[in-house]
Amino acid sequence: HVVRKFLGLISSHDIPVYLIDPLILGLVDKDIEQIRSSPDGPSPECKYFCAPRDFTTFALLDKTWKHEVGLFRTAEKMGFQWLKIINKDPRLDGMDDLSGMEIPLHYIFKLASHAIHLVVFYERSGNYLWHGPLRLKQHMDRKFVPFRKLHFGRYPGAYEKPELLHVSIDDLKVQIPKNPSTFLEEMSHSRFLECRYREARAFFQLYPDDASLDAVEFRIKAKSLLHLAALTLNNLGVKFWLSSGTCLGWYRQCNVIPHSKDVDLGIFIRDYKAEIIPAFHKAGLPLKHKFGKVEDSLELSFQGEEDVKLDIFFFYEEEDHIWNGGTQAKSGKKFKYLFPKFTLCWTEFVELKVHVPCETLQYVEANYGPDWKVPVKVWDWKSSPSNVQDNGVWPVDEWDDVIQIY
Amino acid sequence: MEEWKPNPTVKPHKKRSWYLAWKYKLMNQRALRKLCQTGAVLFLLVTVIVNIKLILDTRRASYEEEEESAQDYDDEMLNVEAPRHPVNNKKVLDVEVYSSRSKVYVAVDGTTVLEDEAREQGRGIHVIVLNQATGHVMAKRVFDTYSPHEDEAMVLFLNMVARGRILIFTIKDEGSFHLKDTAKSVLKSLGSQVAPFLSWRDMWTFVGKKGGEVYGEKHAKSPALSTWGDPVLLKTEVHLTSVEDAECHWPETELNRRRKRFCSKVEGYGSVCSCKDPTPIEFNPDPLKDNKVFDVPVAVIAGNRPNYLYRMLRSLLSAQGVNPQMITVFIDGYYEEPMDVVELFGLSGIQHTPISIKNARVSQHYKASLTATFNLFPDAKFAVVLEEDLDISVDFFSFLSQSIHLLEEDESLYCISAWNDQGYEHTAEDPSLLYRVETMPGLGWVLRKSLYKDELEPKWPTPEKLWDWDMWMRMPEQRKGRECIIPDISRSYHFGIVGLNMNGYFHEAYFKKHKFNTVPNVQLKNVESLRKDAYETEIHRLLGEAEVLDHSKNPCEDSFVPDTEGKVYVMFIRMEQEADFTTWTQLAKCLHIWDLDVRGNHKGLWRLFRKKNHFLVVGVPASPYSSKKPSSVTPIYMEPPAKEEGAVAVPAVAAAEQT
């Protein structure tokens, strides 16, 4: 039927698409062993594609095709109606004053009552794939397909580059992600936030960037430290996000704040792994201090290149808020930093695909107050944050455990 | 009104007395003054209110735009297309052309399409080409025919214009001094009665159809050498033809659609828009076997020299192994015509809002282009950087494909460049030979991503530093002792003669005679010997084999090198320390090679060809190769000329740069 026709169309133009339809991949995943073992086997019934649906979703890697107009001519001849959604190229968005051509983000091919949604994926700095949001322009036919039901396009999304598998399902030869369940899991957390480049430019108009050699060098070190930390945590499978000053830098100026002097990450305590410390040690980042314990107010600090430090704060989830702890080494005083609940989104920062809180503004405001837009050079972690609370004192007999300085 | 003063820069006019009287009257009328003040205040108020409203509106608009309208697809209305200009249905165009000493203008149907009253620029003959069916401006040029050779450029341009187009001419200041007979007769053939007799400081306007009727001509003779002809204003009407008549009827293909769009918009590109036998815009050169640079992005850095860009892209797209998908043209400014050229060839182009001025502007444009290139091709390890005024050799990509692994593996390398600063017709010989040099030549080169991202980009000169990007890259802080690989015979040719640091004289002296490889598929020789240590072995082998020249002769004389072929010769010059280039500079001068700064050296050694023999120059005692000098040989010393004689007519800026 329509899918078959579409696959015929794209293979006649040598365009390598792959199936990303979550409903079909869900079905496929159940039989994945069998499908993998018999890539060419005939199937008795139409089990996957034939369920009544409005559309089927495929992905296309932008760099693998040449935007030939011939494709659309042939599609029309075959009876397809098609729609192209284009918009600004986000890879140039962060650049001062560059304007490139608009790029295609989505295609929809419609034949009779079924439609093919083709999502265009772009490679971006940070070694990941990105797809854009689906936004209709004024003159477009809003009823072309039931847009609200589409699985992709509500938000932009970020994905790892998938390994693909040639399979034959329902007698159709298609490519699918090698591991459909991983892909589906990734899809559920794929929402991507673009940095606020316009606001960042406005910020630098007000507060010109520090172009001193010190600032340049700190940024280089902070970037390489962040890359190393991300590599280490990703290898362990520990989810983390940009926190405190690093998050503020991303949100406010799309860059590392040169006078911040450290790199801050957040990790949910439920994702804590004992291997974190040895893994960082192995990566050349020795533990500098460890405050608190897994059950309460855990905070790790690693020594990066020269005096740049990596701080990892562990976050504890409560019913209606999330918090992390702080400890003053000399007095044993405990502090608590409160945040409203948040979820995680992907973003790109210093050529890295990393998480940030989706509700970034609330997060930053909780931490830095309503004046977060104004740079502050003097900052006391015990008193400056707007969300800090005293949280008592560690019992003296626990000090050896909860205050470790190296 | 008290502070109101006449504009001191306004030129005296005939109307001056009336104007003074009016002003005087005005100053004396109190009531009127009051009225003026009130009016001004009111006007100010209105402006303020309007501006505030505007600011509020844009704020609101930008806020709305920014909001993630994830809940509802229907909200988004980004990029609403502006309505196109209504098609002009009028069959007649009113054309006004003005020529004078200090100002020229051309108005078509009341719209000013040319206005130039800037001081000390825009001298010569201004030419405008209109589409005979739509009246749109297709080309705008000025030829400074007061200066030599500009008339030849004008003839070239006029010959490129398709028959039937409407041509408008007007002179600003002076346009006859170097307007030779050939140019005059071309103008005559277009129907001008006056052109053959145009003389010193005459004013002239002319409107005609190429190969057709004349719509008007006006002329004012200069009465004396020291004065200009009176300003002339020509008003005339031009009858438009139908669109079908103005277009060619090429077969309906995707390529011809691009061609049609291009040719109906711009003029001066010759045969690409020829109706009968248009030159191809797709080249399909042979692919390269085992092409190692197929996936390397190519950044073409361009300004507003669309004819150059056209020539450059033609040669680039004709080079074997080119991958058009990897090419991005970066245009410094919102110029339409370069973008039209880019689209003609089906490439992608990016425009860049200019930042800063002069050299710093170029430098910022480079930075933005390089950053964007690595953003667009995030898994690229290298980028090829080209400029719009280069011809690209047919084996450019083959040359890179054979050498790029060196840049990946040898950390002592800074770049691979297609350009040999010292590779002139008489000093370059072997297309398969490569060198290592301590200077970075630019003009078609490969940049390693890690070098850019980890070292150059973070420290790139900021806009307020008026530095040349290439001079900055050559500084020891950046280069850190690393070298570039270059070919003996260049794989690029610098044809630009107008540019920021470039002029006709400079080009003739330093670039015109540069050798350029035209042989396809050259197999490079002994590429592995270009690695750091292997190269030293190679140099020692060469020096061991080299015959020492007769140091009693004058090295500038041709007879200094025997009439042989294929031999290796060495000479020793005095070079007291690493930075002593006194003798080298004099030698470079008399050999007619690049002498404006030191280029092409490797540890005090220069390699070139003379009379088809490999010719080595060693600086003694600074070079580590000095040990190869026989004790009987005294290094040659050449004295720099005394200051008065040495005053070369090259401006200092140009001397330092070759963009």
mmCIF file with all atom_site columns, C-alpha atoms in Angstrom, chain B residues 26-186:
data_model
loop_
_atom_site.group_PDB
_atom_site.id
_atom_site.type_symbol
_atom_site.label_atom_id
_atom_site.label_alt_id
_atom_site.label_comp_id
_atom_site.label_asym_id
_atom_site.label_entity_id
_atom_site.label_seq_id
_atom_site.pdbx_PDB_ins_code
_atom_site.Cartn_x
_atom_site.Cartn_y
_atom_site.Cartn_z
_atom_site.occupancy
_atom_site.B_iso_or_equiv
_atom_site.pdbx_formal_charge
_atom_site.auth_seq_id
_atom_site.auth_comp_id
_atom_site.auth_asym_id
_atom_site.auth_atom_id
_atom_site.pdbx_PDB_model_num
ATOM 1   C CA . LEU B 1 26  ? 13.972 83.730 7.911   1.00 0.00 ? 26  LEU B CA 1
ATOM 2   C CA . MET B 1 27  ? 16.454 84.727 10.565  1.00 0.00 ? 27  MET B CA 1
ATOM 3   C CA . ASN B 1 28  ? 14.810 88.065 10.941  1.00 0.00 ? 28  ASN B CA 1
ATOM 4   C CA . GLN B 1 29  ? 11.282 86.973 11.463  1.00 0.00 ? 29  GLN B CA 1
ATOM 5   C CA . ARG B 1 30  ? 10.696 86.384 15.121  1.00 0.00 ? 30  ARG B CA 1
ATOM 6   C CA . ALA B 1 31  ? 7.227  85.010 14.730  1.00 0.00 ? 31  ALA B CA 1
ATOM 7   C CA . LEU B 1 32  ? 8.330  82.551 12.140  1.00 0.00 ? 32  LEU B CA 1
ATOM 8   C CA . ARG B 1 33  ? 11.170 81.533 14.401  1.00 0.00 ? 33  ARG B CA 1
ATOM 9   C CA . LYS B 1 34  ? 8.749  80.818 17.226  1.00 0.00 ? 34  LYS B CA 1
ATOM 10  C CA . LEU B 1 35  ? 6.597  78.803 14.900  1.00 0.00 ? 35  LEU B CA 1
ATOM 11  C CA . CYS B 1 36  ? 9.601  76.816 13.810  1.00 0.00 ? 36  CYS B CA 1
ATOM 12  C CA . GLN B 1 37  ? 10.537 76.073 17.389  1.00 0.00 ? 37  GLN B CA 1
ATOM 13  C CA . THR B 1 38  ? 7.075  74.895 18.294  1.00 0.00 ? 38  THR B CA 1
ATOM 14  C CA . GLY B 1 39  ? 6.986  72.834 15.157  1.00 0.00 ? 39  GLY B CA 1
ATOM 15  C CA . ALA B 1 40  ? 10.302 71.250 15.981  1.00 0.00 ? 40  ALA B CA 1
ATOM 16  C CA . VAL B 1 41  ? 9.219  70.408 19.522  1.00 0.00 ? 41  VAL B CA 1
ATOM 17  C CA . LEU B 1 42  ? 5.981  68.916 18.259  1.00 0.00 ? 42  LEU B CA 1
ATOM 18  C CA . PHE B 1 43  ? 7.830  66.921 15.653  1.00 0.00 ? 43  PHE B CA 1
ATOM 19  C CA . LEU B 1 44  ? 10.239 65.664 18.269  1.00 0.00 ? 44  LEU B CA 1
ATOM 20  C CA . LEU B 1 45  ? 7.405  64.589 20.517  1.00 0.00 ? 45  LEU B CA 1
ATOM 21  C CA . VAL B 1 46  ? 5.674  62.727 17.743  1.00 0.00 ? 46  VAL B CA 1
ATOM 22  C CA . THR B 1 47  ? 8.912  61.012 16.786  1.00 0.00 ? 47  THR B CA 1
ATOM 23  C CA . VAL B 1 48  ? 9.502  59.947 20.376  1.00 0.00 ? 48  VAL B CA 1
ATOM 24  C CA . ILE B 1 49  ? 6.011  58.540 20.703  1.00 0.00 ? 49  ILE B CA 1
ATOM 25  C CA . VAL B 1 50  ? 6.224  56.717 17.406  1.00 0.00 ? 50  VAL B CA 1
ATOM 26  C CA . ASN B 1 51  ? 9.601  55.288 18.352  1.00 0.00 ? 51  ASN B CA 1
ATOM 27  C CA . ILE B 1 52  ? 8.425  54.117 21.748  1.00 0.00 ? 52  ILE B CA 1
ATOM 28  C CA . LYS B 1 53  ? 5.473  52.437 20.155  1.00 0.00 ? 53  LYS B CA 1
ATOM 29  C CA . LEU B 1 54  ? 7.775  50.839 17.621  1.00 0.00 ? 54  LEU B CA 1
ATOM 30  C CA . ILE B 1 55  ? 10.085 49.542 20.315  1.00 0.00 ? 55  ILE B CA 1
ATOM 31  C CA . LEU B 1 56  ? 7.172  48.159 22.295  1.00 0.00 ? 56  LEU B CA 1
ATOM 32  C CA . ASP B 1 57  ? 5.774  46.505 19.210  1.00 0.00 ? 57  ASP B CA 1
ATOM 33  C CA . THR B 1 58  ? 9.022  44.868 18.222  1.00 0.00 ? 58  THR B CA 1
ATOM 34  C CA . ARG B 1 59  ? 9.561  43.714 21.779  1.00 0.00 ? 59  ARG B CA 1
ATOM 35  C CA . ARG B 1 60  ? 6.162  42.189 21.917  1.00 0.00 ? 60  ARG B CA 1
ATOM 36  C CA . ALA B 1 61  ? 6.660  40.646 18.514  1.00 0.00 ? 61  ALA B CA 1
ATOM 37  C CA . SER B 1 62  ? 10.011 39.161 19.401  1.00 0.00 ? 62  SER B CA 1
ATOM 38  C CA . TYR B 1 63  ? 8.638  37.879 22.672  1.00 0.00 ? 63  TYR B CA 1
ATOM 39  C CA . GLU B 1 64  ? 5.773  36.204 20.941  1.00 0.00 ? 64  GLU B CA 1
ATOM 40  C CA . GLU B 1 65  ? 8.034  34.727 18.376  1.00 0.00 ? 65  GLU B CA 1
ATOM 41  C CA . GLU B 1 66  ? 10.298 33.288 20.979  1.00 0.00 ? 66  GLU B CA 1
ATOM 42  C CA . GLU B 1 67  ? 7.563  31.558 22.922  1.00 0.00 ? 67  GLU B CA 1
ATOM 43  C CA . GLU B 1 68  ? 7.532  27.859 22.381  1.00 0.00 ? 68  GLU B CA 1
ATOM 44  C CA . SER B 1 69  ? 4.159  27.415 20.867  1.00 0.00 ? 69  SER B CA 1
ATOM 45  C CA . ALA B 1 70  ? 4.421  23.730 21.368  1.00 0.00 ? 70  ALA B CA 1
ATOM 46  C CA . GLN B 1 71  ? 0.817  23.490 22.428  1.00 0.00 ? 71  GLN B CA 1
ATOM 47  C CA . ASP B 1 72  ? -0.452 24.709 19.192  1.00 0.00 ? 72  ASP B CA 1
ATOM 48  C CA . TYR B 1 73  ? 1.053  24.401 15.762  1.00 0.00 ? 73  TYR B CA 1
ATOM 49  C CA . ASP B 1 74  ? -1.291 26.972 14.394  1.00 0.00 ? 74  ASP B CA 1
ATOM 50  C CA . ASP B 1 75  ? 0.245  29.855 16.334  1.00 0.00 ? 75  ASP B CA 1
ATOM 51  C CA . GLU B 1 76  ? 3.512  29.996 14.534  1.00 0.00 ? 76  GLU B CA 1
ATOM 52  C CA . MET B 1 77  ? 3.822  32.477 11.787  1.00 0.00 ? 77  MET B CA 1
ATOM 53  C CA . LEU B 1 78  ? 7.535  32.834 11.382  1.00 0.00 ? 78  LEU B CA 1
ATOM 54  C CA . ASN B 1 79  ? 8.987  33.962 8.119   1.00 0.00 ? 79  ASN B CA 1
ATOM 55  C CA . VAL B 1 80  ? 5.874  35.231 6.497   1.00 0.00 ? 80  VAL B CA 1
ATOM 56  C CA . GLU B 1 81  ? 6.909  36.084 3.001   1.00 0.00 ? 81  GLU B CA 1
ATOM 57  C CA . ALA B 1 82  ? 6.712  39.689 1.993   1.00 0.00 ? 82  ALA B CA 1
ATOM 58  C CA . PRO B 1 83  ? 4.491  40.308 -0.975  1.00 0.00 ? 83  PRO B CA 1
ATOM 59  C CA . ARG B 1 84  ? 6.384  40.525 -4.194  1.00 0.00 ? 84  ARG B CA 1
ATOM 60  C CA . HIS B 1 85  ? 6.594  43.735 -6.121  1.00 0.00 ? 85  HIS B CA 1
ATOM 61  C CA . PRO B 1 86  ? 3.679  44.023 -8.438  1.00 0.00 ? 86  PRO B CA 1
ATOM 62  C CA . VAL B 1 87  ? 4.619  43.325 -11.998 1.00 0.00 ? 87  VAL B CA 1
ATOM 63  C CA . ASN B 1 88  ? 5.112  46.502 -13.906 1.00 0.00 ? 88  ASN B CA 1
ATOM 64  C CA . ASN B 1 89  ? 2.554  46.525 -16.631 1.00 0.00 ? 89  ASN B CA 1
ATOM 65  C CA . LYS B 1 90  ? 3.649  49.824 -18.065 1.00 0.00 ? 90  LYS B CA 1
ATOM 66  C CA . LYS B 1 91  ? 5.050  49.659 -21.532 1.00 0.00 ? 91  LYS B CA 1
ATOM 67  C CA . VAL B 1 92  ? 7.154  52.825 -21.346 1.00 0.00 ? 92  VAL B CA 1
ATOM 68  C CA . LEU B 1 93  ? 9.922  53.708 -18.889 1.00 0.00 ? 93  LEU B CA 1
ATOM 69  C CA . ASP B 1 94  ? 10.907 57.266 -18.040 1.00 0.00 ? 94  ASP B CA 1
ATOM 70  C CA . VAL B 1 95  ? 14.657 57.467 -17.754 1.00 0.00 ? 95  VAL B CA 1
ATOM 71  C CA . GLU B 1 96  ? 16.611 60.391 -16.322 1.00 0.00 ? 96  GLU B CA 1
ATOM 72  C CA . VAL B 1 97  ? 20.395 60.496 -16.522 1.00 0.00 ? 97  VAL B CA 1
ATOM 73  C CA . TYR B 1 98  ? 22.582 63.180 -14.994 1.00 0.00 ? 98  TYR B CA 1
ATOM 74  C CA . SER B 1 99  ? 26.281 63.760 -15.586 1.00 0.00 ? 99  SER B CA 1
ATOM 75  C CA . SER B 1 100 ? 28.449 66.315 -13.847 1.00 0.00 ? 100 SER B CA 1
ATOM 76  C CA . ARG B 1 101 ? 31.779 66.878 -12.211 1.00 0.00 ? 101 ARG B CA 1
ATOM 77  C CA . SER B 1 102 ? 30.759 65.856 -8.702  1.00 0.00 ? 102 SER B CA 1
ATOM 78  C CA . LYS B 1 103 ? 27.551 63.938 -9.085  1.00 0.00 ? 103 LYS B CA 1
ATOM 79  C CA . VAL B 1 104 ? 25.872 61.398 -11.294 1.00 0.00 ? 104 VAL B CA 1
ATOM 80  C CA . TYR B 1 105 ? 22.464 59.869 -10.993 1.00 0.00 ? 105 TYR B CA 1
ATOM 81  C CA . VAL B 1 106 ? 20.101 57.686 -12.947 1.00 0.00 ? 106 VAL B CA 1
ATOM 82  C CA . ALA B 1 107 ? 16.389 57.482 -12.246 1.00 0.00 ? 107 ALA B CA 1
ATOM 83  C CA . VAL B 1 108 ? 14.060 54.959 -13.853 1.00 0.00 ? 108 VAL B CA 1
ATOM 84  C CA . ASP B 1 109 ? 10.366 55.775 -13.564 1.00 0.00 ? 109 ASP B CA 1
ATOM 85  C CA . GLY B 1 110 ? 11.154 58.130 -10.722 1.00 0.00 ? 110 GLY B CA 1
ATOM 86  C CA . THR B 1 111 ? 13.178 55.594 -8.763  1.00 0.00 ? 111 THR B CA 1
ATOM 87  C CA . THR B 1 112 ? 16.810 56.456 -8.295  1.00 0.00 ? 112 THR B CA 1
ATOM 88  C CA . VAL B 1 113 ? 18.845 53.453 -9.352  1.00 0.00 ? 113 VAL B CA 1
ATOM 89  C CA . LEU B 1 114 ? 22.214 55.183 -9.217  1.00 0.00 ? 114 LEU B CA 1
ATOM 90  C CA . GLU B 1 115 ? 23.318 58.153 -7.194  1.00 0.00 ? 115 GLU B CA 1
ATOM 91  C CA . ASP B 1 116 ? 26.942 58.944 -6.585  1.00 0.00 ? 116 ASP B CA 1
ATOM 92  C CA . GLU B 1 117 ? 28.072 62.237 -5.175  1.00 0.00 ? 117 GLU B CA 1
ATOM 93  C CA . ALA B 1 118 ? 30.806 60.907 -2.955  1.00 0.00 ? 118 ALA B CA 1
ATOM 94  C CA . ARG B 1 119 ? 33.989 62.884 -3.099  1.00 0.00 ? 119 ARG B CA 1
ATOM 95  C CA . GLU B 1 120 ? 37.052 61.403 -4.693  1.00 0.00 ? 120 GLU B CA 1
ATOM 96  C CA . GLN B 1 121 ? 35.440 58.216 -5.850  1.00 0.00 ? 121 GLN B CA 1
ATOM 97  C CA . GLY B 1 122 ? 33.215 56.989 -8.622  1.00 0.00 ? 122 GLY B CA 1
ATOM 98  C CA . ARG B 1 123 ? 35.209 58.822 -11.274 1.00 0.00 ? 123 ARG B CA 1
ATOM 99  C CA . GLY B 1 124 ? 34.757 57.658 -14.852 1.00 0.00 ? 124 GLY B CA 1
ATOM 100 C CA . ILE B 1 125 ? 31.980 56.117 -16.901 1.00 0.00 ? 125 ILE B CA 1
ATOM 101 C CA . HIS B 1 126 ? 29.063 54.621 -15.002 1.00 0.00 ? 126 HIS B CA 1
ATOM 102 C CA . VAL B 1 127 ? 27.145 51.957 -16.893 1.00 0.00 ? 127 VAL B CA 1
ATOM 103 C CA . ILE B 1 128 ? 23.739 50.566 -16.012 1.00 0.00 ? 128 ILE B CA 1
ATOM 104 C CA . VAL B 1 129 ? 22.059 47.663 -17.764 1.00 0.00 ? 129 VAL B CA 1
ATOM 105 C CA . LEU B 1 130 ? 18.275 47.376 -17.656 1.00 0.00 ? 130 LEU B CA 1
ATOM 106 C CA . ASN B 1 131 ? 16.151 44.406 -18.575 1.00 0.00 ? 131 ASN B CA 1
ATOM 107 C CA . GLN B 1 132 ? 14.302 45.424 -21.718 1.00 0.00 ? 132 GLN B CA 1
ATOM 108 C CA . ALA B 1 133 ? 11.098 43.715 -20.617 1.00 0.00 ? 133 ALA B CA 1
ATOM 109 C CA . THR B 1 134 ? 10.880 44.537 -16.928 1.00 0.00 ? 134 THR B CA 1
ATOM 110 C CA . GLY B 1 135 ? 13.073 47.592 -16.576 1.00 0.00 ? 135 GLY B CA 1
ATOM 111 C CA . HIS B 1 136 ? 14.921 45.982 -13.659 1.00 0.00 ? 136 HIS B CA 1
ATOM 112 C CA . VAL B 1 137 ? 18.535 46.911 -13.093 1.00 0.00 ? 137 VAL B CA 1
ATOM 113 C CA . MET B 1 138 ? 20.645 43.930 -14.099 1.00 0.00 ? 138 MET B CA 1
ATOM 114 C CA . ALA B 1 139 ? 24.115 45.360 -13.706 1.00 0.00 ? 139 ALA B CA 1
ATOM 115 C CA . LYS B 1 140 ? 25.736 48.477 -12.407 1.00 0.00 ? 140 LYS B CA 1
ATOM 116 C CA . ARG B 1 141 ? 29.397 49.187 -13.086 1.00 0.00 ? 141 ARG B CA 1
ATOM 117 C CA . VAL B 1 142 ? 31.800 52.053 -13.041 1.00 0.00 ? 142 VAL B CA 1
ATOM 118 C CA . PHE B 1 143 ? 34.917 52.134 -15.172 1.00 0.00 ? 143 PHE B CA 1
ATOM 119 C CA . ASP B 1 144 ? 37.507 54.694 -14.211 1.00 0.00 ? 144 ASP B CA 1
ATOM 120 C CA . THR B 1 145 ? 38.507 55.447 -17.771 1.00 0.00 ? 145 THR B CA 1
ATOM 121 C CA . TYR B 1 146 ? 40.639 58.315 -16.544 1.00 0.00 ? 146 TYR B CA 1
ATOM 122 C CA . SER B 1 147 ? 43.064 55.540 -15.564 1.00 0.00 ? 147 SER B CA 1
ATOM 123 C CA . PRO B 1 148 ? 44.729 53.073 -17.914 1.00 0.00 ? 148 PRO B CA 1
ATOM 124 C CA . HIS B 1 149 ? 43.218 49.695 -18.881 1.00 0.00 ? 149 HIS B CA 1
ATOM 125 C CA . GLU B 1 150 ? 39.800 50.466 -17.429 1.00 0.00 ? 150 GLU B CA 1
ATOM 126 C CA . ASP B 1 151 ? 38.467 51.060 -20.933 1.00 0.00 ? 151 ASP B CA 1
ATOM 127 C CA . GLU B 1 152 ? 39.476 47.510 -21.819 1.00 0.00 ? 152 GLU B CA 1
ATOM 128 C CA . ALA B 1 153 ? 37.479 46.214 -18.864 1.00 0.00 ? 153 ALA B CA 1
ATOM 129 C CA . MET B 1 154 ? 34.528 48.264 -20.063 1.00 0.00 ? 154 MET B CA 1
ATOM 130 C CA . VAL B 1 155 ? 34.746 46.833 -23.571 1.00 0.00 ? 155 VAL B CA 1
ATOM 131 C CA . LEU B 1 156 ? 34.923 43.355 -22.117 1.00 0.00 ? 156 LEU B CA 1
ATOM 132 C CA . PHE B 1 157 ? 31.865 44.046 -20.036 1.00 0.00 ? 157 PHE B CA 1
ATOM 133 C CA . LEU B 1 158 ? 29.862 45.592 -22.875 1.00 0.00 ? 158 LEU B CA 1
ATOM 134 C CA . ASN B 1 159 ? 30.634 42.604 -25.059 1.00 0.00 ? 159 ASN B CA 1
ATOM 135 C CA . MET B 1 160 ? 29.257 40.318 -22.347 1.00 0.00 ? 160 MET B CA 1
ATOM 136 C CA . VAL B 1 161 ? 25.916 42.100 -22.269 1.00 0.00 ? 161 VAL B CA 1
ATOM 137 C CA . ALA B 1 162 ? 23.198 40.343 -24.238 1.00 0.00 ? 162 ALA B CA 1
ATOM 138 C CA . ARG B 1 163 ? 21.662 41.978 -27.298 1.00 0.00 ? 163 ARG B CA 1
ATOM 139 C CA . GLY B 1 164 ? 18.462 43.828 -26.609 1.00 0.00 ? 164 GLY B CA 1
ATOM 140 C CA . ARG B 1 165 ? 19.383 45.056 -23.125 1.00 0.00 ? 165 ARG B CA 1
ATOM 141 C CA . ILE B 1 166 ? 19.080 48.737 -22.364 1.00 0.00 ? 166 ILE B CA 1
ATOM 142 C CA . LEU B 1 167 ? 22.370 50.459 -21.629 1.00 0.00 ? 167 LEU B CA 1
ATOM 143 C CA . ILE B 1 168 ? 22.707 53.724 -19.745 1.00 0.00 ? 168 ILE B CA 1
ATOM 144 C CA . PHE B 1 169 ? 25.974 55.673 -19.616 1.00 0.00 ? 169 PHE B CA 1
ATOM 145 C CA . THR B 1 170 ? 26.974 58.715 -17.618 1.00 0.00 ? 170 THR B CA 1
ATOM 146 C CA . ILE B 1 171 ? 30.312 60.339 -16.814 1.00 0.00 ? 171 ILE B CA 1
ATOM 147 C CA . LYS B 1 172 ? 31.348 61.571 -13.421 1.00 0.00 ? 172 LYS B CA 1
ATOM 148 C CA . ASP B 1 173 ? 34.277 63.992 -13.219 1.00 0.00 ? 173 ASP B CA 1
ATOM 149 C CA . GLU B 1 174 ? 36.493 62.666 -16.033 1.00 0.00 ? 174 GLU B CA 1
ATOM 150 C CA . GLY B 1 175 ? 36.055 59.684 -18.298 1.00 0.00 ? 175 GLY B CA 1
ATOM 151 C CA . SER B 1 176 ? 38.058 60.317 -21.437 1.00 0.00 ? 176 SER B CA 1
ATOM 152 C CA . PHE B 1 177 ? 41.728 60.448 -20.535 1.00 0.00 ? 177 PHE B CA 1
ATOM 153 C CA . HIS B 1 178 ? 42.377 56.740 -21.064 1.00 0.00 ? 178 HIS B CA 1
ATOM 154 C CA . LEU B 1 179 ? 39.364 56.021 -23.235 1.00 0.00 ? 179 LEU B CA 1
ATOM 155 C CA . LYS B 1 180 ? 41.109 54.504 -26.240 1.00 0.00 ? 180 LYS B CA 1
ATOM 156 C CA . ASP B 1 181 ? 39.835 54.206 -29.805 1.00 0.00 ? 181 ASP B CA 1
ATOM 157 C CA . THR B 1 182 ? 38.694 50.601 -29.407 1.00 0.00 ? 182 THR B CA 1
ATOM 158 C CA . ALA B 1 183 ? 36.411 51.578 -26.559 1.00 0.00 ? 183 ALA B CA 1
ATOM 159 C CA . LYS B 1 184 ? 35.219 54.639 -28.423 1.00 0.00 ? 184 LYS B CA 1
ATOM 160 C CA . SER B 1 185 ? 34.303 52.608 -31.454 1.00 0.00 ? 185 SER B CA 1
ATOM 161 C CA . VAL B 1 186 ? 32.406 50.111 -29.309 1.00 0.00 ? 186 VAL B CA 1
#
